[in-house]
Each structure stands twice: as C-alpha cells, then as structure tokens.
Amino acid sequence: MSIRNRILLFAVLVTLLPSLGLGWIYFQQSEKTLLENVQQELKSTVSHVERELVLWLKERLYEMRVFSSSYLLSDALVDYYQPPSTEATPVAAEKSASVADMSSYLSLVRKQYQLYQQLLVFDNDGVLIAQDPVDDRAVALPDDWPKQINARQMIIGDFQAGQTGQDPVLLLGVPVSSGNDGVLGILGAEIRTRALVEMMQAVLAAGEKKHSGERLSLVDADGRVLLSTATSEELSPGSSLDLANLSHVSGQLSTYVRENGESMVGTLTKVAGYPWFVLMEKRRDALFADIERMRNFTLLTVLGLVSVIGLLAYWLARGIISPLRELTVAAGRVAEDDLDVRIPVRRKDELGLASRVFNDMVKQLKQSRERLEMLSTIDSLTGLPNRKAIMEEFAAVLARYRRHRRAFSVLLIDIDHFKTVNDQDGHLAGDEVLRHVATVLDDQVRKVDMVGRYGGEEFLALLDETDRETAMGVAERIRNAIAVSHVSYQGKLLKVTVSIGVAEISGPRETREQLIDRADKAMYTAKQQGRNRVMLAGVEAKGGNVVAYPSNN
C-alpha cells in the first residue's frame, strides 16, 4: 500500500472511528433524553388533568351543596316526614304535596344548569322520593353511601352510560340538612361528563409535540375505561385495560405491549381523594420516529466526514450552553417571584451539580415563604386563624353577600372572668382556657364557617349564609357546650363560661366594622345582664343604641 493510501486510510479511520463512536453515544443519550422528556411531559400532562378533574368535581360539589342548602328543599323534606295534619288527611296526599314541591325545585335548578342531566332526592334510607326529569331508569345510590357521607359529607357514585350517542354521566350526592333537624336526606345529581372529555382533548391539543396514537383516559382500579379521548376504533367504550404492566408510582414511565402488538409508553397517576387513575399513553414507534430518521441522516452525513465533525462540535457546544441558558432563564423567573421553576438535571458534572443546588435553593425558598405565610395567618396559641386571616375572610363573605344577597351572621364570643383566671391561677392557666375554648368553637361550627381569635380573650365566628335565628341557635349551642365543660389545670377543674353577641348583616351598605360593633354591643349587654348568655343585636336605633334580645334558653 502506498504512503498516500496509508495516509488516506489513516485519515478515514481517524475521522470515521471517533465520528461513529460519538454518533452511537449521541443516539444512546438522545434516546435516554427523549424518554426523560417524555416522562416529564406525560407526568405534567396527567398532573394537569388530575388537577383539572379534582377542581371540576369540587365545583360541582360546591354547587350541589348550595342547591341542598335551599330552604325550599329542606322545608319540603321536613314536611315529607311530618305526620298528617288531621286524621282525615291521607298520609299519601301530604307526602305527594311535599314530593311535588321537591320536584318543582329540582326542575327550577336543572333548567338553570344544563350540566345536570338529572337531579334526585333520596330519603335517609337511600330511597328515591323525587327526581327531575322523571324516567323509568332505576337510579340508586352506591352501596357504601352511608360510609361516604360519614367520612367526607359527600357521595361519589359510578360512571354510568349516558343516553344514546352521549358521554357517560357521573352520580354525585350531598346531604340535605337543616339546623337542629340534622340530615334530612340526600340531594343527588347525574352530571354530564362531556366537559371532562373536552378538557382532556384540550390538554392533548396544547402539547408542544403531537404524535399519532396518543390518548388520555380516566380508568378505575380494575382498569375499566370511564372516559377517554380515544376513538371507538382505538378503544371501545366500557372496555378494560391491563394496568399490571404500568407502574403505579405517580409519574413513572412504563413501556409495554398492547394485545394488538403495538409498543406503547405510558404513565399512570392516582386522582387524589377519588377511586380513579389518569392514564396517558403514546405509541413508541411514533415517539422514536424522529430519532430513527435522524440516525439515518447522520449515518449518511458521517460518510461525508466533515459534516459529521461539524455536527459533533455543534452538539458539544450545545451540551454546555443549554444548561447555562436554563440556569439563566430560571434565575430570571425566580427574580420575578416565580418559585415553581425547576431545572431538569440531565448531567452529573458541575453543571448538573449547579442545577441540583439551584433546585434545592428554590425549593427551600418556597418552603420558607409557605411557612411565613402560615405563621402570618395562624394564632400560635390556639391554632385558629388570627385576626388578620379572619378579617380577610370577612371581606370575602361581605363581598359575596353584596353580590348574592344571602344573609350571614357574626358571633363575638368573650370569655367571662378571664382576668380573674389569670390573676388567681396564672397566665399558663389562662392559656389553657383559651386553647380549650378554641377547641370547642372549632368543633361546634360548620366546615364552611370560620372562627378565629379576634384578640385577647375574644373570638369571632363568621357564619356564612346564616340568618339570625339559625345564628342564635349556633351561639346557644356554643355557650352550652362551653358551660358544661371544664378545663383541667394542675389537678384543678376550672369552670369556663362565655358571653356571646350575635348580629346579622342588615343591608349592603353596612360595613364590616359596623356589623362587628353591633355584635360587640350585644355581647357587652350579655355581660351586663349576668354573663353566660347569648344576646341578639338589632339594627341601629335612634341615638346610636343597639336593641339586644336574649336567647330563649
């Protein structure tokens, strides 16, 4: 072989061997990077769908709780359980009148909210007593509905097939209660789920890269498909998927083969608080089509030698600049007060270490901010919201009242003879009394209400959508619960009582301060009349005086 040929062979070998070797490494890393990006994309997608699904359900349950709180419904249920007014009146006739009232109310609600396919009322035994519209289907609550009501004050039913050509419907239920009557029945609703399918389709459409064969599905623990963006050819309605091949670790990417032989990648996440999973799938061949085309192109380019060297130089430079650019962009977002930023760590060198340190720093900064926000709104002694938090909630309740004109009330609660407790038994005993009263208050109000420490030995309770009569009942229940209890401190039982002022919002022009002032004056009237009692504040009379009414107890 001549020297020229040897030089040519050496040049070819020197060029080809590093190029082919680096090309192989590059494609291995590209495949790994692609899978990591797909995992992040799928994890982000299913998390987004899971959040939107939970938010949609919370909105529906909130609406139903608003519907169930109507006096039209609760009064009709009370009448339904009442015995006949006269012996000559048939029981069926009076119950029919109550059922007719319920049906009219359900029809009124359903006409305003087209999302609800059917509204239903069940009695305390789960027996259907009213529905709108009326049909021949046997609609029933799930078998474990009493357990669900006791556990979380709501009922989550199954997805049922909708009418011909329509998406499935979801059965939800909330208790209907009224003051001292307790739970009167269950308000149920069959809700159209088309909005959920459209939401999943929108999430797929918003993705940066589209691939054929990708789909989002909502499945139960047995793999039964409840909702899906797939076509009927891809996935028939009501079919089941084999979840055994999928990792149940949220966001973990799994590779598996379907029964039809298609290779897929997918990730599964649990819907928080509900018995469902969100599944995101993509066809593996479509996913790696870009890499395979690039590999063929690169092999052709490698034969050109110079182009390969230039391409490798480009990617080497990119491998250094990209993490630095990510750090720069992420630092800019943090400077703009975005603490949800996170840099993907793809390397184990100094740049990877810098990315991990940056992520840890942002995480700790976010945790510190959350702790500060919590400390700024929680009273450290009682664990209740502090004055700042309750006044912010007060403003929100007042704004809702001015929009919807649904009355609300406030309770101003003051511990009787609290200074005496501090003077005789010490401030530690006083702290124990405050904690005890806070615990009783928190137990006696609804979850939708808010009670907080207003200052010193005073507490303020916000009773949303509550008129004065109901508020007086709540206040009397609180007063009695505290009066019959004792505080144990160093072997000594301390008897505690409270005086409570009750005030209902008098009109849209009344301010927060005026309403609290009326409740405060009613509370002081209770103290002047002997303490351990509840007083109702009337509206302002001439001369600025407040009319106070004692409780009936």
Coordinates of C-alpha atoms in Angstrom, one line a residue:
M1 CA 0.0 0.0 0.0
S2 CA 1.4 3.3 -0.9
I3 CA 2.0 6.1 1.6
R4 CA -0.7 8.2 0.0
N5 CA -3.2 5.3 0.5
R6 CA -2.0 4.8 4.1
I7 CA -2.5 8.5 4.8
L8 CA -5.9 8.4 3.3
L9 CA -6.8 5.2 5.3
F10 CA -5.5 6.8 8.4
A11 CA -7.4 10.0 7.8
V12 CA -10.6 7.9 7.1
L13 CA -10.1 5.8 10.2
V14 CA -9.3 8.8 12.4
T15 CA -12.4 10.5 11.2
L16 CA -14.8 7.6 11.0
L17 CA -14.0 5.9 14.3
P18 CA -14.5 8.9 16.5
S19 CA -17.5 10.0 14.5
L20 CA -19.2 6.6 14.6
G21 CA -18.3 6.2 18.3
L22 CA -19.6 9.6 19.2
G23 CA -22.6 9.1 17.0
W24 CA -23.5 5.9 18.8
I25 CA -23.1 7.6 22.2
Y26 CA -25.2 10.6 20.9
F27 CA -28.1 8.4 19.9
Q28 CA -28.0 6.5 23.1
Q29 CA -28.1 9.8 25.0
S30 CA -30.8 11.1 22.7
E31 CA -33.0 8.1 23.4
K32 CA -32.4 8.5 27.1
T33 CA -33.1 12.2 27.0
L34 CA -36.2 11.7 24.9
L35 CA -37.6 9.2 27.4
E36 CA -36.8 11.6 30.2
N37 CA -38.5 14.4 28.3
V38 CA -41.5 12.2 27.6
Q39 CA -41.7 11.2 31.2
Q40 CA -41.7 14.9 32.2
E41 CA -44.3 15.7 29.5
L42 CA -46.6 12.8 30.5
K43 CA -46.2 13.4 34.2
S44 CA -47.0 17.1 33.6
T45 CA -50.0 16.2 31.4
V46 CA -51.6 13.7 33.8
S47 CA -50.9 16.0 36.7
H48 CA -52.6 18.8 34.8
V49 CA -55.6 16.6 34.0
E50 CA -55.8 15.3 37.6
R51 CA -55.8 18.9 39.0
E52 CA -58.5 20.0 36.5
L53 CA -60.6 16.9 37.3
V54 CA -60.4 17.5 41.0
L55 CA -61.2 21.2 40.5
W56 CA -64.2 20.3 38.3
L57 CA -65.5 17.9 40.9
K58 CA -65.1 20.4 43.7
E59 CA -67.0 23.0 41.7
R60 CA -69.9 20.5 41.1
L61 CA -70.0 19.5 44.8
Y62 CA -69.9 23.1 45.9
E63 CA -72.8 23.9 43.5
M64 CA -74.8 20.9 44.9
R65 CA -74.1 22.0 48.5
V66 CA -75.5 25.4 47.6
F67 CA -78.6 23.7 46.0
S68 CA -79.0 21.4 49.1
S69 CA -78.9 24.4 51.5
S70 CA -82.1 25.9 50.0
Y71 CA -84.9 26.2 52.5
L72 CA -87.3 25.2 49.7
L73 CA -85.8 21.7 49.7
S74 CA -85.2 21.3 53.4
D75 CA -88.7 22.6 54.3
A76 CA -90.2 20.1 51.7
L77 CA -88.3 17.3 53.3
V78 CA -89.4 18.3 56.8
D79 CA -93.0 18.3 55.6
Y80 CA -92.4 14.9 54.0
Y81 CA -91.5 13.3 57.3
Q82 CA -94.3 15.1 59.2
P83 CA -97.4 13.0 60.2
P84 CA -100.8 14.1 58.7
S85 CA -102.1 17.4 60.0
T86 CA -105.5 15.8 60.6
E87 CA -106.7 12.3 60.9
A88 CA -108.9 12.8 57.9
T89 CA -106.0 13.8 55.7
P90 CA -104.3 10.8 53.9
V91 CA -100.6 10.4 54.5
A92 CA -100.0 9.8 50.8
A93 CA -101.7 13.1 49.9
E94 CA -99.4 15.2 52.1
K95 CA -96.3 13.3 51.1
S96 CA -97.3 13.8 47.4
A97 CA -97.5 17.6 48.0
S98 CA -94.0 17.5 49.5
V99 CA -92.7 15.5 46.7
A100 CA -94.3 17.9 44.2
D101 CA -92.5 20.8 45.9
M102 CA -89.2 19.0 45.7
S103 CA -89.7 18.1 42.0
S104 CA -90.6 21.8 41.3
Y105 CA -87.4 22.9 43.0
L106 CA -85.3 20.3 41.1
S107 CA -86.8 21.4 37.8
L108 CA -86.1 25.0 38.5
V109 CA -82.4 24.3 39.3
R110 CA -81.9 21.9 36.3
K111 CA -83.3 24.5 33.9
Q112 CA -80.6 26.9 35.0
Y113 CA -77.8 24.4 35.0
Q114 CA -77.8 22.3 31.8
L115 CA -74.8 20.4 33.0
Y116 CA -77.0 18.3 35.3
Q117 CA -78.8 15.6 33.3
Q118 CA -81.0 14.6 36.2
L119 CA -81.5 15.8 39.8
L120 CA -82.7 13.4 42.5
V121 CA -83.8 13.5 46.2
F122 CA -83.4 10.4 48.4
D123 CA -84.6 9.9 52.0
N124 CA -82.4 9.0 54.9
D125 CA -82.7 5.3 53.9
G126 CA -81.4 6.0 50.4
V127 CA -84.9 5.5 48.8
L128 CA -85.6 7.8 45.8
I129 CA -88.5 10.1 46.5
A130 CA -88.2 12.8 43.9
Q131 CA -86.5 13.3 40.5
D132 CA -86.4 15.6 37.6
P133 CA -86.9 14.7 34.8
V134 CA -88.8 11.6 35.7
D135 CA -87.8 8.4 33.8
D136 CA -88.1 4.7 34.2
R137 CA -84.4 4.0 35.0
A138 CA -83.7 2.6 38.4
V139 CA -81.3 5.2 39.8
A140 CA -79.8 4.2 43.1
L141 CA -77.0 5.4 45.5
P142 CA -73.9 3.3 45.7
D143 CA -73.9 0.6 48.4
D144 CA -71.4 2.3 50.6
W145 CA -73.2 5.7 50.5
P146 CA -73.7 5.9 54.4
K147 CA -70.0 5.3 54.9
Q148 CA -69.1 8.0 52.3
I149 CA -71.5 10.5 54.0
N150 CA -70.0 9.8 57.4
A151 CA -66.4 10.0 56.1
R152 CA -66.5 13.1 53.9
Q153 CA -70.0 14.5 53.7
M154 CA -70.5 13.6 50.0
I155 CA -71.2 10.7 47.8
I156 CA -69.2 9.7 44.7
G157 CA -71.0 7.2 42.6
D158 CA -70.1 5.3 39.5
F159 CA -69.8 6.5 35.9
Q160 CA -72.9 5.2 34.1
A161 CA -73.6 5.0 30.4
G162 CA -75.4 8.1 29.1
Q163 CA -78.2 8.3 26.6
T164 CA -77.6 7.1 23.1
G165 CA -74.7 8.9 21.5
Q166 CA -73.8 10.8 24.6
D167 CA -70.9 10.6 27.1
P168 CA -71.3 8.8 30.4
V169 CA -72.8 10.5 33.4
L170 CA -71.4 10.7 37.0
L171 CA -73.6 10.3 40.1
L172 CA -72.8 12.7 42.9
G173 CA -74.6 13.3 46.2
V174 CA -74.5 15.6 49.2
P175 CA -76.6 15.6 52.4
V176 CA -79.5 17.9 52.9
S177 CA -79.6 19.3 56.4
S178 CA -81.5 22.0 58.3
G179 CA -80.4 23.4 61.7
N180 CA -81.4 21.1 64.6
D181 CA -83.2 18.7 62.2
G182 CA -79.9 17.2 61.2
V183 CA -79.6 15.3 57.9
L184 CA -83.0 15.2 56.2
G185 CA -82.0 13.3 53.0
I186 CA -79.6 13.2 50.1
L187 CA -79.5 15.5 47.0
G188 CA -78.2 13.5 44.1
A189 CA -77.3 14.5 40.5
E190 CA -76.3 12.7 37.3
I191 CA -73.8 15.1 35.8
R192 CA -72.8 15.1 32.1
T193 CA -69.1 14.4 31.7
R194 CA -68.6 15.9 28.2
A195 CA -66.7 18.8 29.8
L196 CA -64.1 16.4 31.2
V197 CA -63.5 14.7 27.8
E198 CA -63.2 18.1 26.2
M199 CA -60.8 19.2 28.9
M200 CA -58.6 16.1 28.2
Q201 CA -58.7 16.8 24.5
A202 CA -57.7 20.4 25.0
V203 CA -54.7 19.3 27.1
L204 CA -53.6 17.0 24.3
A205 CA -54.1 19.7 21.7
A206 CA -52.0 22.1 23.8
G207 CA -49.0 19.8 23.9
E208 CA -45.8 21.0 22.3
K209 CA -45.4 17.9 20.1
K210 CA -48.2 15.8 18.7
H211 CA -47.8 12.1 18.0
S212 CA -50.3 9.7 16.5
G213 CA -51.7 7.1 18.9
E214 CA -51.6 9.3 22.0
R215 CA -54.6 9.4 24.3
L216 CA -55.7 10.3 27.8
S217 CA -58.1 8.1 29.7
L218 CA -59.7 8.0 33.1
V219 CA -59.9 4.5 34.5
D220 CA -60.9 2.8 37.7
A221 CA -58.8 0.5 39.9
D222 CA -59.9 -2.5 37.8
G223 CA -58.7 -0.9 34.5
R224 CA -62.2 -0.2 33.3
V225 CA -62.2 2.9 31.0
L226 CA -64.5 5.5 32.3
L227 CA -63.6 8.4 29.9
S228 CA -61.1 8.6 27.1
T229 CA -60.0 10.8 24.2
A230 CA -59.5 7.7 22.1
T231 CA -61.8 6.9 19.2
S232 CA -64.1 3.9 19.2
E233 CA -61.7 2.2 16.8
E234 CA -58.8 2.6 19.3
L235 CA -60.7 1.9 22.4
S236 CA -64.3 0.7 22.6
P237 CA -66.5 2.3 25.3
G238 CA -66.5 0.4 28.6
S239 CA -63.5 -1.7 27.7
S240 CA -60.8 -2.6 30.2
L241 CA -57.1 -2.0 30.2
D242 CA -54.4 -4.2 31.8
L243 CA -52.8 -2.0 34.4
A244 CA -50.4 -4.7 35.6
N245 CA -47.8 -3.5 33.0
L246 CA -48.0 0.1 34.3
S247 CA -46.0 1.4 37.3
H248 CA -48.4 2.7 40.0
V249 CA -45.7 5.2 41.1
S250 CA -47.1 8.5 40.0
G251 CA -45.3 10.0 37.0
Q252 CA -43.2 6.8 36.4
L253 CA -42.8 6.0 32.7
S254 CA -43.6 2.4 31.7
T255 CA -43.1 0.6 28.4
Y256 CA -45.4 -2.2 27.4
V257 CA -47.0 -4.0 24.5
R258 CA -50.8 -4.0 23.9
E259 CA -52.8 -7.0 23.0
N260 CA -52.7 -5.9 19.3
G261 CA -48.9 -5.9 19.4
E262 CA -48.4 -2.1 19.5
S263 CA -45.5 -1.0 21.7
M264 CA -46.6 1.8 24.0
V265 CA -45.2 4.1 26.6
G266 CA -47.5 5.4 29.3
T267 CA -47.7 6.9 32.8
L268 CA -50.4 6.5 35.5
T269 CA -51.3 8.8 38.3
K270 CA -53.9 8.5 41.1
V271 CA -56.6 11.1 41.4
A272 CA -56.2 12.5 44.9
G273 CA -59.2 11.6 47.1
Y274 CA -61.1 9.6 44.4
P275 CA -61.0 5.9 43.2
W276 CA -59.7 6.7 39.7
F277 CA -56.5 6.9 37.8
V278 CA -55.5 9.2 34.9
L279 CA -53.6 7.3 32.2
M280 CA -51.5 9.0 29.4
E281 CA -50.3 6.8 26.5
K282 CA -48.2 7.3 23.4
R283 CA -47.1 4.9 20.6
R284 CA -43.4 4.1 21.0
D285 CA -42.8 3.9 17.2
A286 CA -44.3 7.3 16.6
L287 CA -42.3 8.7 19.5
F288 CA -38.9 7.4 18.2
A289 CA -39.7 8.2 14.5
D290 CA -37.7 11.4 14.7
I291 CA -34.7 9.7 16.3
E292 CA -34.7 6.9 13.7
R293 CA -34.8 9.5 10.8
M294 CA -32.0 11.5 12.4
R295 CA -29.9 8.3 12.8
N296 CA -30.2 7.5 9.1
F297 CA -29.4 11.1 8.2
T298 CA -26.4 11.1 10.5
L299 CA -25.0 7.9 9.1
L300 CA -25.2 9.4 5.6
T301 CA -23.6 12.6 7.0
V302 CA -20.8 10.6 8.7
L303 CA -19.8 9.3 5.3
G304 CA -19.2 12.9 4.4
L305 CA -16.7 13.2 7.3
V306 CA -16.5 16.9 7.6
S307 CA -20.2 17.4 8.1
V308 CA -20.1 14.9 11.0
I309 CA -17.3 16.7 12.7
G310 CA -19.2 20.0 12.4
L311 CA -22.3 18.4 13.8
L312 CA -20.5 16.9 16.7
A313 CA -18.9 20.2 17.5
Y314 CA -22.3 21.8 17.4
W315 CA -23.8 19.3 19.9
L316 CA -20.8 19.5 22.2
A317 CA -21.2 23.3 22.4
R318 CA -24.9 22.9 22.9
G319 CA -24.4 20.5 25.7
I320 CA -22.6 23.2 27.6
I321 CA -24.6 26.2 26.6
S322 CA -28.1 24.7 27.1
P323 CA -27.7 24.1 30.9
L324 CA -26.3 27.6 31.3
R325 CA -29.2 29.0 29.4
E326 CA -31.6 27.1 31.5
L327 CA -29.9 28.4 34.7
T328 CA -30.1 31.9 33.4
V329 CA -33.8 31.7 32.4
A330 CA -34.7 30.0 35.7
A331 CA -32.8 32.7 37.7
G332 CA -34.8 35.3 35.8
R333 CA -38.1 33.6 36.7
V334 CA -37.1 33.4 40.4
A335 CA -36.2 37.1 40.3
E336 CA -39.8 37.7 39.0
D337 CA -41.1 35.9 42.1
D338 CA -41.9 32.6 40.3
L339 CA -40.9 29.9 42.8
D340 CA -42.4 27.0 40.9
V341 CA -39.5 26.8 38.5
R342 CA -37.4 23.6 38.3
I343 CA -34.4 22.8 36.1
P344 CA -34.2 19.2 34.8
V345 CA -31.0 17.6 35.9
R346 CA -29.6 15.7 32.9
R347 CA -25.9 15.7 33.8
K348 CA -23.7 14.5 36.6
D349 CA -20.9 17.1 36.1
E350 CA -20.5 20.6 37.6
L351 CA -23.4 21.9 35.5
G352 CA -25.6 19.1 36.8
L353 CA -24.5 19.9 40.4
A354 CA -25.2 23.6 39.8
S355 CA -28.7 22.7 38.6
R356 CA -29.4 20.5 41.6
V357 CA -28.1 23.2 44.0
F358 CA -30.3 25.7 42.2
N359 CA -33.4 23.4 42.5
D360 CA -32.7 22.9 46.2
M361 CA -32.3 26.6 46.8
V362 CA -35.6 27.4 45.1
K363 CA -37.3 24.6 47.0
Q364 CA -36.1 25.8 50.4
L365 CA -37.0 29.4 49.5
K366 CA -40.6 28.3 48.6
Q367 CA -40.9 26.3 51.8
S368 CA -39.7 29.3 53.8
R369 CA -42.3 31.5 52.2
E370 CA -45.1 29.0 52.8
R371 CA -44.1 28.8 56.5
L372 CA -44.0 32.5 56.8
E373 CA -47.5 32.8 55.1
M374 CA -48.9 30.2 57.5
L375 CA -47.4 31.9 60.6
S376 CA -48.8 35.2 59.5
T377 CA -52.4 33.9 59.4
I378 CA -52.5 31.4 62.3
D379 CA -52.7 32.2 66.0
S380 CA -49.8 30.3 67.6
L381 CA -51.5 29.7 71.0
T382 CA -54.9 28.4 69.8
G383 CA -54.2 27.2 66.3
L384 CA -57.1 29.2 65.0
P385 CA -56.9 31.8 62.3
N386 CA -55.7 35.1 63.7
R387 CA -57.3 38.5 63.4
K388 CA -55.7 39.2 60.1
A389 CA -56.9 36.0 58.5
I390 CA -60.5 36.3 59.8
M391 CA -60.8 39.9 58.7
E392 CA -59.6 38.9 55.1
E393 CA -62.3 36.2 55.1
F394 CA -64.8 38.7 56.5
A395 CA -64.2 40.9 53.5
A396 CA -64.7 38.0 51.1
V397 CA -68.0 37.0 52.8
L398 CA -69.2 40.6 52.7
A399 CA -68.4 40.8 49.0
R400 CA -70.4 37.6 48.3
Y401 CA -73.3 39.0 50.3
R402 CA -73.4 42.2 48.2
R403 CA -73.5 40.1 45.0
H404 CA -76.0 37.4 46.0
R405 CA -77.9 39.0 49.0
R406 CA -77.6 35.8 51.1
A407 CA -77.6 36.8 54.7
F408 CA -74.7 36.0 57.0
S409 CA -74.1 36.5 60.7
V410 CA -71.3 37.0 63.1
L411 CA -70.7 35.8 66.7
L412 CA -68.5 37.8 69.1
I413 CA -67.5 35.5 71.9
D414 CA -65.9 36.7 75.1
I415 CA -64.6 34.5 78.0
D416 CA -66.3 35.5 81.3
H417 CA -64.0 36.5 84.2
F418 CA -60.8 35.7 82.2
K419 CA -58.8 38.3 84.1
T420 CA -59.7 36.5 87.3
V421 CA -58.4 33.2 85.9
N422 CA -55.1 34.9 85.1
D423 CA -54.8 36.7 88.4
Q424 CA -55.7 33.6 90.6
D425 CA -54.3 30.7 88.6
G426 CA -51.7 32.3 86.5
H427 CA -51.2 33.1 82.8
L428 CA -50.5 29.5 81.9
A429 CA -53.9 28.5 83.2
G430 CA -55.3 31.4 81.1
D431 CA -53.6 29.9 78.0
E432 CA -55.1 26.5 78.7
V433 CA -58.6 28.1 79.0
L434 CA -58.0 29.9 75.6
R435 CA -57.0 26.6 74.0
H436 CA -60.0 24.8 75.4
V437 CA -62.5 27.4 74.2
A438 CA -60.8 27.4 70.8
T439 CA -61.2 23.7 70.5
V440 CA -64.9 23.8 71.5
L441 CA -65.6 26.6 69.0
D442 CA -63.9 24.8 66.2
D443 CA -65.9 21.6 66.9
Q444 CA -69.3 23.5 67.1
V445 CA -69.2 25.4 63.7
R446 CA -69.5 24.0 60.2
K447 CA -66.6 23.4 57.9
V448 CA -67.8 26.3 55.7
D449 CA -67.9 28.7 58.6
M450 CA -64.8 30.3 60.1
V451 CA -63.9 31.0 63.7
G452 CA -60.7 32.8 64.8
R453 CA -59.1 34.6 67.7
Y454 CA -60.1 38.2 67.5
G455 CA -57.9 39.5 70.3
G456 CA -57.1 38.7 74.0
E457 CA -60.0 36.5 75.2
E458 CA -62.3 37.4 72.3
F459 CA -63.2 35.1 69.4
L460 CA -65.1 36.0 66.2
A461 CA -67.1 33.5 64.2
L462 CA -68.3 34.0 60.6
L463 CA -71.5 32.0 59.8
D464 CA -71.9 32.2 56.0
E465 CA -75.4 32.1 54.6
T466 CA -76.9 32.0 58.1
D467 CA -79.8 34.2 59.3
R468 CA -80.2 35.5 62.9
E469 CA -82.4 32.7 64.1
T470 CA -80.0 30.0 63.0
A471 CA -77.1 32.0 64.3
M472 CA -78.8 32.3 67.7
G473 CA -79.1 28.5 67.7
V474 CA -75.4 28.1 66.9
A475 CA -74.4 30.6 69.6
E476 CA -76.6 28.9 72.2
R477 CA -75.1 25.5 71.3
I478 CA -71.6 27.0 71.7
R479 CA -72.5 28.7 75.0
N480 CA -73.9 25.4 76.4
A481 CA -71.0 23.3 75.2
I482 CA -68.5 25.6 77.0
A483 CA -70.7 25.9 80.1
V484 CA -71.0 22.1 80.7
S485 CA -67.3 21.5 80.1
H486 CA -64.3 22.1 82.4
V487 CA -60.6 22.9 82.0
S488 CA -58.2 20.7 83.9
Y489 CA -55.1 22.6 85.1
Q490 CA -52.6 21.2 87.6
G491 CA -55.3 18.9 89.2
K492 CA -57.8 21.7 89.4
L493 CA -61.0 22.0 87.4
L494 CA -61.7 25.4 86.1
K495 CA -65.3 26.3 85.1
V496 CA -65.5 28.5 82.0
T497 CA -68.4 30.4 80.6
V498 CA -68.8 32.8 77.7
S499 CA -70.9 35.7 76.7
I500 CA -71.9 35.9 73.0
G501 CA -73.2 38.7 70.9
V502 CA -75.0 37.8 67.7
A503 CA -75.5 40.1 64.7
E504 CA -76.9 39.5 61.2
I505 CA -75.9 41.7 58.3
S506 CA -78.6 44.4 58.0
G507 CA -78.0 45.5 54.4
P508 CA -75.5 46.0 51.6
R509 CA -74.4 49.4 53.0
E510 CA -73.4 48.1 56.4
T511 CA -69.7 47.9 56.8
R512 CA -67.6 45.2 58.4
E513 CA -66.8 47.5 61.3
Q514 CA -70.4 48.4 61.9
L515 CA -71.5 44.8 61.9
I516 CA -68.8 43.8 64.4
D517 CA -69.7 46.9 66.6
R518 CA -73.3 45.7 66.8
A519 CA -72.2 42.2 67.8
D520 CA -69.8 43.8 70.3
K521 CA -72.5 45.9 71.9
A522 CA -74.8 42.9 72.1
M523 CA -72.0 40.9 73.8
Y524 CA -71.5 43.6 76.4
T525 CA -75.2 43.6 77.0
A526 CA -75.0 39.9 77.7
K527 CA -72.2 40.6 80.3
Q528 CA -74.3 43.3 81.9
Q529 CA -77.2 41.0 82.3
G530 CA -75.3 38.4 84.2
R531 CA -72.8 36.7 81.7
N532 CA -73.1 33.2 80.3
R533 CA -75.8 34.1 77.9
V534 CA -76.4 34.9 74.2
M535 CA -77.7 38.3 73.0
L536 CA -79.0 39.2 69.6
A537 CA -78.2 42.7 68.2
G538 CA -80.9 44.6 66.4
V539 CA -80.3 47.3 63.8
E540 CA -79.1 50.8 64.9
A541 CA -81.8 52.7 66.7
K542 CA -82.0 56.5 67.2
G543 CA -79.2 57.8 69.3
G544 CA -76.9 55.0 68.3
N545 CA -78.2 52.5 70.8
V546 CA -78.5 48.8 70.0
V547 CA -81.5 46.7 70.7
A548 CA -80.5 43.4 72.2
Y549 CA -82.6 40.3 72.6
P550 CA -81.8 37.4 74.9
S551 CA -81.8 33.8 73.7
N552 CA -84.9 31.7 74.5
N553 CA -82.8 29.3 76.7

